[in-house]
Amino acid sequence: MTCPSFFRPHRNLSDEVNSNIVQSEIEGGVNLQNLRPGSALQIHTRHTSYNVLVLFGSLAFISGHPLYCPRPVLVTFRGSARGGSMLKVRFIGRGMRMEFHHPDYKTHRHIAHSRNPECT
């Protein structure tokens, strides 16, 4: 039996940064690199439900937003953030903002607070 490796606060990081990292472990989420190609995610936010089909690595099809992705769009997931510039790479976390590169926009989209990423 292996024990999970949890983050230990680092003295060179601010209390806010350490707290955000710990909070993401408490609330949980999905590491995209741990999913098999073809894995499907349903991500529920305050206003929208998204469907994500993981292709490989950080490439995925996402749909569900009436403006940005009413039909599946190929995106590259960057990760999730709690606000600010610190990004948890290739991770979709509860209560965090998903960040991905959308082909129709020149900047990364902070698209939604993911309340409940579920893998199917």
XYZ file of C-alpha atoms in Angstrom:
120
model
C 0.000 0.000 0.000
C 1.432 3.388 -0.960
C 0.816 6.573 0.965
C -0.218 9.655 -1.007
C 2.339 12.421 -1.238
C 0.794 15.614 0.092
C 2.169 19.117 -0.270
C 4.126 20.442 2.678
C 4.050 24.225 3.066
C 7.330 25.796 2.004
C 8.938 28.591 3.998
C 9.881 30.508 0.831
C 6.258 30.709 -0.325
C 3.787 33.185 1.136
C 1.087 31.973 3.500
C -1.488 32.728 0.788
C 0.321 30.585 -1.805
C 0.848 27.725 0.652
C -2.819 27.944 1.666
C -4.015 27.852 -1.963
C -1.935 24.763 -2.709
C -3.204 22.957 0.376
C -6.808 23.991 -0.379
C -6.588 22.495 -3.882
C -5.518 19.173 -2.346
C -8.350 19.264 0.181
C -11.045 20.083 -2.393
C -9.638 17.723 -5.012
C -9.831 17.629 -8.756
C -8.487 15.774 -11.755
C -4.906 15.568 -13.019
C -5.247 15.328 -16.782
C -1.957 13.452 -17.143
C -3.445 10.640 -15.024
C -6.375 10.088 -17.396
C -6.437 7.649 -20.287
C -7.108 8.973 -23.788
C -10.845 8.923 -24.370
C -11.716 9.732 -20.752
C -14.820 11.885 -20.454
C -15.319 14.590 -17.825
C -18.445 16.440 -16.813
C -17.586 19.760 -15.217
C -20.350 21.643 -13.471
C -19.979 25.338 -12.761
C -22.286 27.920 -11.290
C -23.947 28.581 -14.664
C -22.803 25.942 -17.141
C -22.140 22.232 -17.481
C -19.211 21.292 -19.710
C -18.352 18.032 -21.414
C -14.670 17.330 -21.897
C -13.222 14.468 -23.908
C -9.529 14.000 -23.130
C -7.474 13.066 -26.201
C -3.979 12.830 -24.728
C -1.867 14.951 -22.427
C -3.518 18.346 -22.184
C -5.386 18.157 -25.526
C -9.141 17.788 -25.236
C -12.459 18.598 -26.821
C -14.681 20.840 -24.687
C -18.312 21.812 -25.207
C -21.184 23.244 -23.225
C -20.653 27.012 -23.084
C -23.205 28.755 -25.341
C -20.708 31.381 -26.556
C -17.210 29.855 -26.412
C -17.898 26.203 -27.152
C -21.493 25.322 -28.022
C -20.065 22.451 -30.112
C -16.890 20.504 -29.279
C -13.768 22.633 -29.716
C -10.204 21.315 -29.588
C -8.361 23.096 -26.768
C -5.137 22.765 -24.836
C -5.723 22.801 -21.095
C -3.154 24.838 -19.194
C -4.507 24.029 -15.751
C -6.430 25.703 -12.944
C -5.872 28.739 -10.745
C -7.491 30.232 -7.674
C -7.070 33.724 -9.045
C -3.814 35.482 -9.636
C -1.029 34.078 -11.745
C -0.219 30.791 -9.980
C -1.371 27.884 -12.125
C -1.685 24.222 -11.157
C -0.625 22.735 -14.494
C -2.839 20.159 -16.300
C -5.205 20.083 -13.308
C -8.919 20.793 -13.147
C -9.743 21.591 -9.544
C -12.919 22.160 -7.580
C -13.506 25.825 -6.895
C -10.692 26.821 -9.250
C -10.738 28.572 -12.618
C -10.015 26.399 -15.621
C -7.521 27.891 -18.015
C -7.099 26.653 -21.553
C -6.051 27.855 -24.963
C -9.015 28.226 -27.312
C -8.130 28.336 -31.046
C -10.391 31.339 -31.711
C -8.885 33.547 -28.999
C -5.338 34.885 -28.763
C -5.187 34.736 -24.975
C -5.882 31.929 -22.551
C -9.481 31.742 -21.384
C -10.334 31.832 -17.721
C -13.628 30.228 -18.422
C -15.249 28.966 -15.251
C -15.040 27.975 -11.633
C -15.217 24.201 -11.677
C -17.328 23.051 -8.770
C -17.421 19.372 -9.504
C -15.159 17.723 -12.077
C -16.218 14.114 -12.434
C -14.522 11.456 -14.509
C -16.612 8.893 -16.342
